[in-house]
Tab-separated table of C-alpha atoms in Angstrom:
chain	number	residue	atom	x	y	z
T	1	MET	CA	88.843	114.361	99.615
T	2	ASP	CA	85.894	114.892	97.208
T	3	ARG	CA	86.348	111.607	95.287
T	4	ARG	CA	84.278	108.715	96.639
T	5	PHE	CA	85.635	105.157	97.163
T	6	ARG	CA	85.030	102.546	94.442
T	7	PHE	CA	85.544	98.831	94.641
T	8	GLY	CA	86.219	96.268	92.000
T	9	ALA	CA	86.208	92.527	91.744
T	10	VAL	CA	88.899	90.940	89.734
T	11	GLY	CA	87.425	87.902	87.940
T	12	GLU	CA	90.531	85.946	87.763
T	13	SER	CA	89.265	82.478	88.692
T	14	ILE	CA	86.247	82.438	86.281
T	15	ARG	CA	86.389	79.511	83.767
T	16	SER	CA	82.858	79.437	82.351
T	17	GLY	CA	79.844	81.573	81.351
T	18	ALA	CA	77.961	80.305	84.426
T	19	GLU	CA	80.733	81.314	86.781
T	20	LEU	CA	81.064	84.681	85.076
T	21	ALA	CA	77.219	85.367	85.318
T	22	ASP	CA	77.270	84.277	89.020
T	23	THR	CA	80.269	86.368	89.938
T	24	ALA	CA	78.917	89.498	88.164
T	25	ARG	CA	75.573	89.158	89.944
T	26	ARG	CA	77.250	88.561	93.301
T	27	ALA	CA	79.557	91.545	92.831
T	28	GLU	CA	76.580	93.800	91.935
T	29	ASP	CA	74.488	92.504	94.840
T	30	LEU	CA	77.355	92.982	97.346
T	31	GLY	CA	77.858	96.649	96.407
T	32	TYR	CA	80.915	96.456	94.136
T	33	ASP	CA	81.190	99.014	91.546
T	34	VAL	CA	83.167	97.182	88.796
T	35	LEU	CA	83.918	93.686	87.587
T	36	VAL	CA	87.320	93.736	85.807
T	37	LEU	CA	88.864	90.888	83.798
T	38	ARG	CA	92.565	90.170	83.043
T	39	ASP	CA	93.995	89.754	79.545
T	40	HIS	CA	96.096	86.506	79.321
T	41	PHE	CA	96.068	83.421	77.008
T	42	VAL	CA	98.538	81.391	79.021
T	43	GLY	CA	97.635	79.559	82.214
T	44	GLU	CA	100.306	81.183	84.478
T	45	PRO	CA	100.334	83.180	86.704
T	46	PHE	CA	96.567	83.617	87.189
T	47	GLY	CA	95.057	80.526	85.627
T	48	ASP	CA	93.146	80.232	82.336
T	49	GLN	CA	91.151	83.274	81.470
T	50	LEU	CA	88.096	84.020	79.291
T	51	ALA	CA	88.648	86.546	76.477
T	52	PRO	CA	87.874	89.782	78.289
T	53	MET	CA	85.887	91.798	75.708
T	54	ALA	CA	83.393	89.074	74.904
T	55	ALA	CA	83.140	87.956	78.421
T	56	LEU	CA	82.340	91.512	79.701
T	57	ALA	CA	79.532	91.761	77.130
T	58	TRP	CA	78.026	88.605	78.534
T	59	ALA	CA	78.448	89.989	82.110
T	60	ALA	CA	76.823	93.309	80.954
T	61	ALA	CA	73.670	91.385	79.736
T	62	GLY	CA	73.152	89.926	83.170
T	63	THR	CA	73.627	93.039	85.240
T	64	SER	CA	72.146	96.491	85.360
T	65	THR	CA	74.395	98.834	87.441
T	66	LEU	CA	77.787	97.034	87.653
T	67	ARG	CA	80.470	98.646	85.523
T	68	LEU	CA	82.634	96.373	83.358
T	69	GLY	CA	86.380	96.854	82.793
T	70	THR	CA	89.616	95.347	81.698
T	71	MET	CA	92.614	95.289	84.185
T	72	VAL	CA	94.514	95.551	82.003
T	73	LEU	CA	94.584	94.717	78.286
T	74	ALA	CA	98.099	94.224	76.749
T	75	ASN	CA	98.379	96.902	74.076
T	76	ASP	CA	100.506	94.709	71.800
T	77	TYR	CA	97.792	92.152	71.381
T	78	ARG	CA	95.359	94.601	69.578
T	79	HIS	CA	95.570	97.476	67.113
T	80	PRO	CA	94.185	100.630	68.719
T	81	VAL	CA	91.715	101.200	65.868
T	82	VAL	CA	90.299	97.631	66.362
T	83	LEU	CA	90.233	98.077	70.102
T	84	ALA	CA	88.415	101.425	69.842
T	85	LYS	CA	85.734	99.772	67.807
T	86	GLU	CA	85.385	96.845	70.368
T	87	ALA	CA	85.405	99.368	73.276
T	88	ALA	CA	82.704	101.689	71.629
T	89	THR	CA	80.497	98.520	70.892
T	90	LEU	CA	80.826	97.183	74.376
T	91	ASP	CA	80.228	100.613	75.995
T	92	HIS	CA	77.066	100.870	73.764
T	93	LEU	CA	75.825	97.385	74.628
T	94	SER	CA	76.326	97.940	78.323
T	95	GLY	CA	74.620	101.249	78.497
T	96	GLY	CA	77.744	103.247	79.098
T	97	ARG	CA	79.156	100.948	81.725
T	98	PHE	CA	82.500	100.052	80.175
T	99	GLU	CA	86.025	101.117	81.400
T	100	LEU	CA	89.011	100.424	79.196
T	101	GLY	CA	92.104	99.467	81.080
T	102	ILE	CA	95.217	99.011	79.099
T	103	GLY	CA	99.048	98.579	79.697
T	104	ALA	CA	102.203	98.117	77.690
T	105	GLY	CA	102.320	94.235	78.162
T	106	TRP	CA	104.906	92.633	80.420
T	107	LEU	CA	104.711	88.763	80.438
T	108	ARG	CA	107.554	87.587	78.195
T	109	GLU	CA	106.419	83.966	78.475
T	110	GLU	CA	103.057	84.818	76.895
T	111	TYR	CA	104.661	86.758	74.012
T	112	GLU	CA	107.091	83.864	73.317
T	113	ALA	CA	104.365	81.206	73.392
T	114	ALA	CA	102.330	83.243	70.870
T	115	GLY	CA	105.283	83.830	68.659
T	116	MET	CA	105.077	87.562	69.178
T	117	PRO	CA	108.346	89.652	69.505
T	118	PHE	CA	108.861	90.829	73.082
T	119	ASP	CA	110.454	94.170	72.280
T	120	ARG	CA	112.460	96.157	74.731
T	121	ALA	CA	110.382	98.056	77.341
T	122	GLY	CA	110.974	101.501	75.676
T	123	THR	CA	109.414	100.318	72.450
T	124	ARG	CA	106.398	98.676	74.038
T	125	VAL	CA	105.761	101.703	76.165
T	126	GLY	CA	106.139	104.030	73.152
T	127	ARG	CA	103.541	101.951	71.319
T	128	LEU	CA	101.246	102.184	74.266
T	129	GLU	CA	101.447	105.983	74.482
T	130	GLU	CA	100.629	106.262	70.827
T	131	SER	CA	97.789	103.784	71.201
T	132	LEU	CA	96.256	105.900	74.065
T	133	ARG	CA	96.282	109.018	71.986
T	134	ILE	CA	94.494	107.238	69.210
T	135	LEU	CA	91.962	105.699	71.597
T	136	ARG	CA	91.258	109.018	73.356
T	137	SER	CA	90.596	110.720	70.054
T	138	LEU	CA	88.439	108.001	68.496
T	139	LEU	CA	86.460	107.386	71.694
T	140	ASP	CA	85.886	111.132	72.040
T	141	GLY	CA	84.059	110.960	68.806
T	142	GLN	CA	86.693	112.854	66.804
T	143	LYS	CA	87.654	112.165	63.162
T	144	THR	CA	91.162	110.941	63.881
T	145	THR	CA	94.311	111.369	61.928
T	146	PHE	CA	97.538	110.221	63.552
T	147	ALA	CA	101.138	109.692	62.337
T	148	GLY	CA	103.532	108.159	64.877
T	149	GLU	CA	106.491	105.864	65.024
T	150	HIS	CA	104.289	102.790	65.472
T	151	TYR	CA	100.778	103.588	64.191
T	152	ARG	CA	99.234	105.548	61.352
T	153	VAL	CA	95.488	106.520	61.170
T	154	ASP	CA	94.012	108.494	58.404
T	155	GLY	CA	90.673	110.194	58.917
T	156	LEU	CA	88.887	107.498	60.917
T	157	THR	CA	85.918	107.783	63.239
T	158	VAL	CA	84.407	105.081	65.468
T	159	PHE	CA	80.932	103.573	65.485
T	160	PRO	CA	78.885	103.485	67.580
T	161	PRO	CA	79.940	106.922	68.843
T	162	PRO	CA	80.080	106.825	72.749
T	163	GLY	CA	77.819	109.376	74.437
T	164	ARG	CA	80.669	109.858	76.738
T	165	ARG	CA	84.207	108.551	76.296
T	166	PRO	CA	84.710	105.345	78.409
T	167	PRO	CA	87.222	105.981	81.141
T	168	LEU	CA	90.739	104.970	80.230
T	169	VAL	CA	92.638	103.172	82.981
T	170	VAL	CA	96.398	102.588	82.799
T	171	GLY	CA	98.453	100.158	84.970
T	172	ALA	CA	101.778	101.617	85.690
T	173	GLY	CA	104.894	100.869	87.733
T	174	SER	CA	107.814	102.669	86.086
T	175	ASP	CA	108.291	106.440	86.045
T	176	ARG	CA	107.710	106.670	82.339
T	177	MET	CA	104.503	104.602	82.513
T	178	LEU	CA	103.369	106.620	85.557
T	179	GLY	CA	103.840	109.821	83.529
T	180	ILE	CA	101.870	108.424	80.549
T	181	GLY	CA	99.092	107.445	82.883
T	182	GLY	CA	99.015	110.952	84.470
T	183	ARG	CA	98.846	112.688	81.147
T	184	LEU	CA	96.400	110.456	79.183
T	185	ALA	CA	94.389	108.287	81.686
T	186	ASP	CA	91.394	108.858	83.731
T	187	THR	CA	92.536	106.250	86.264
T	188	VAL	CA	96.042	105.065	87.108
T	189	GLY	CA	96.511	101.696	88.735
T	190	VAL	CA	99.743	101.999	90.690
T	191	LEU	CA	101.837	98.702	90.355
T	192	PRO	CA	105.272	97.228	91.079
T	193	ARG	CA	107.823	97.697	88.267
T	194	ALA	CA	107.686	95.345	85.398
T	195	LEU	CA	111.314	93.930	84.920
T	196	PRO	CA	113.183	93.512	81.543
T	197	ASP	CA	113.021	89.683	81.925
T	198	GLY	CA	109.260	89.728	81.603
T	199	THR	CA	108.160	89.433	85.288
T	200	ILE	CA	106.918	91.780	87.979
T	201	SER	CA	109.252	92.929	90.761
T	202	ASP	CA	108.610	91.225	94.184
T	203	GLU	CA	111.074	93.445	96.000
T	204	ILE	CA	109.803	94.751	99.209
T	205	THR	CA	110.953	98.248	98.417
T	206	GLU	CA	108.302	98.437	95.650
T	207	ARG	CA	105.707	98.304	98.362
T	208	LEU	CA	107.138	100.712	100.914
T	209	PRO	CA	105.451	104.159	101.690
T	210	GLU	CA	108.179	106.218	100.244
T	211	THR	CA	108.123	104.323	96.916
T	212	ILE	CA	104.325	104.594	96.654
T	213	ALA	CA	104.383	108.192	97.439
T	214	ARG	CA	107.008	108.938	94.878
T	215	LYS	CA	104.843	107.023	92.208
T	216	VAL	CA	101.771	109.048	93.219
T	217	ASP	CA	103.671	112.268	92.993
T	218	ARG	CA	104.847	111.274	89.408
T	219	VAL	CA	101.258	110.769	88.303
T	220	ARG	CA	100.091	114.064	89.822
T	221	GLU	CA	103.044	115.944	88.307
T	222	ALA	CA	102.233	114.564	84.877
T	223	ALA	CA	98.503	115.116	85.323
T	224	ASP	CA	99.224	118.832	85.793
T	225	GLY	CA	96.006	119.695	87.600
T	226	ARG	CA	93.719	117.024	85.958
T	227	ASP	CA	91.760	114.942	88.374
T	228	VAL	CA	93.063	111.412	88.008
T	229	GLU	CA	91.685	108.603	90.033
T	230	LEU	CA	94.303	106.426	91.847
T	231	SER	CA	93.902	102.701	92.118
T	232	LEU	CA	95.463	99.650	93.694
T	233	MET	CA	94.856	95.987	93.264
T	234	VAL	CA	95.109	94.344	96.729
T	235	THR	CA	94.489	91.097	98.641
T	236	PRO	CA	93.578	92.069	102.173
T	237	THR	CA	94.258	89.731	104.971
T	238	PHE	CA	91.557	89.390	107.600
T	239	GLY	CA	92.159	88.544	111.336
T	240	PRO	CA	91.168	89.817	114.754
T	241	ASP	CA	94.542	91.299	115.573
T	242	PRO	CA	96.116	93.548	112.901
T	243	ARG	CA	99.660	93.174	114.334
T	244	ARG	CA	99.548	89.376	114.422
T	245	THR	CA	97.983	89.337	110.909
T	246	ALA	CA	100.736	91.574	109.680
T	247	ASP	CA	103.466	89.321	111.099
T	248	ALA	CA	101.801	86.325	109.294
T	249	VAL	CA	101.728	88.246	105.992
T	250	ALA	CA	105.432	89.054	106.448
T	251	ARG	CA	106.310	85.454	107.004
T	252	ARG	CA	104.137	84.177	104.137
T	253	ARG	CA	105.712	86.742	101.654
T	254	GLY	CA	109.264	85.771	102.742
T	255	TRP	CA	109.996	89.139	104.237
T	256	GLY	CA	110.582	87.765	107.698
T	257	ALA	CA	108.605	87.973	110.885
T	258	SER	CA	110.376	91.259	111.802
T	259	ALA	CA	108.779	92.947	108.696
T	260	GLY	CA	105.329	92.987	110.449
T	261	ASP	CA	105.728	96.718	111.218
T	262	LEU	CA	106.557	97.409	107.579
T	263	VAL	CA	103.490	95.496	106.433
T	264	LEU	CA	101.219	97.575	108.772
T	265	ASP	CA	102.430	100.765	106.978
T	266	MET	CA	102.561	99.410	103.354
T	267	PRO	CA	100.030	101.194	101.179
T	268	THR	CA	99.324	97.960	99.247
T	269	GLN	CA	98.668	95.705	102.424
T	270	PHE	CA	95.499	95.727	104.409
T	271	VAL	CA	95.337	93.541	107.525
T	272	GLY	CA	92.967	93.069	110.448
T	273	PRO	CA	89.139	93.073	110.966
T	274	PRO	CA	86.892	94.874	108.425
T	275	GLU	CA	86.743	98.026	110.618
T	276	HIS	CA	90.520	98.252	110.792
T	277	ILE	CA	90.919	97.751	107.003
T	278	ALA	CA	88.322	100.524	106.430
T	279	GLU	CA	90.276	102.904	108.721
T	280	GLN	CA	93.452	102.035	106.793
T	281	MET	CA	91.761	102.938	103.542
T	282	LEU	CA	90.530	106.258	104.789
T	283	ALA	CA	93.995	107.113	106.110
T	284	ARG	CA	95.635	106.103	102.810
T	285	ARG	CA	93.089	108.211	100.821
T	286	ASP	CA	94.163	111.172	102.988
T	287	ARG	CA	97.892	110.358	102.637
T	288	TYR	CA	98.148	109.193	99.025
T	289	GLY	CA	94.769	109.704	97.360
T	290	PHE	CA	93.825	106.102	96.636
T	291	THR	CA	90.086	105.650	96.304
T	292	TYR	CA	89.706	102.682	93.915
T	293	TYR	CA	90.548	99.236	95.050
T	294	GLN	CA	90.188	95.862	93.338
T	295	VAL	CA	90.205	92.565	95.188
T	296	PRO	CA	90.302	89.023	93.732
T	297	ASP	CA	87.019	87.414	93.052
T	298	ALA	CA	87.802	84.576	95.529
T	299	MET	CA	87.419	87.028	98.295
T	300	VAL	CA	84.454	89.203	97.155
T	301	GLU	CA	82.289	87.827	99.962
T	302	GLN	CA	84.980	88.145	102.737
T	303	PHE	CA	85.764	91.703	101.651
T	304	ALA	CA	82.148	92.874	101.220
T	305	PRO	CA	81.692	94.056	104.874
T	306	VAL	CA	84.353	96.704	104.245
T	307	ILE	CA	82.380	98.349	101.386
T	308	PRO	CA	79.441	99.893	103.454
T	309	LEU	CA	81.900	101.171	106.024
T	310	LEU	CA	83.343	103.499	103.321
T	311	THR	CA	80.420	104.072	101.050
T	312	GLY	CA	77.352	103.947	103.319
């Protein structure tokens, strides 16, 4: 595989500017490539969050090499023209270090709390696809005219014009979303399916090798030869014995102790000491193509020993 590994820290427990600055500096010093922030304005399921675009500008000011990203913005919360302007400005202020992650939106509770209509999945996904086309055009520096079902743009350009379009990242779990990511994104974060009730599937089948392989194949089919980076958001579990650690994960997730063998082979699960986790990541790069992993900020120190094993 020619693509190198990248590692991101997900700043989901940050509640203040001081915590943000500290997490960004620690991530940079420990060898992480990217700090990403979530996009939520309700407390559940990740706790209260800072507004991602403003917070990332603050993080950029206190770092020099760390890339800054969103994982992922809900498309329905921002018009693509407004978002393109914000993305171009943040990319400019950070010296070209911004990565724009975006998804269709999935958390029904959040929409309802804000008084926003939670449209059926097909409508939300259709809006996202149109938004991505507008964002690609504007951030490529093109004068953009677009007429779709959801958005209309008439001869706009974006300022400041990016020297290079910020990478577009799409989080995707369904076949249609994976196809959109493959066609229009630079990075696709492979996720469990979002469900019609506004939650994320916790079914074990969403995490099994055959399901992940099918999702990766869908991205590659849609990419049609383009080089698309594949990403996973993971929470590794460290322990001296991979098998015993896998059994503990299976029990904790409610899958039963007998599911330990399944956990060992799940592309989204990493268990054991750092050296074993690095071996798992190498094997899954060869098998599936995953090279970009994000871990929660609460474990950036614990996971850090894995990074030089794969990037040194």
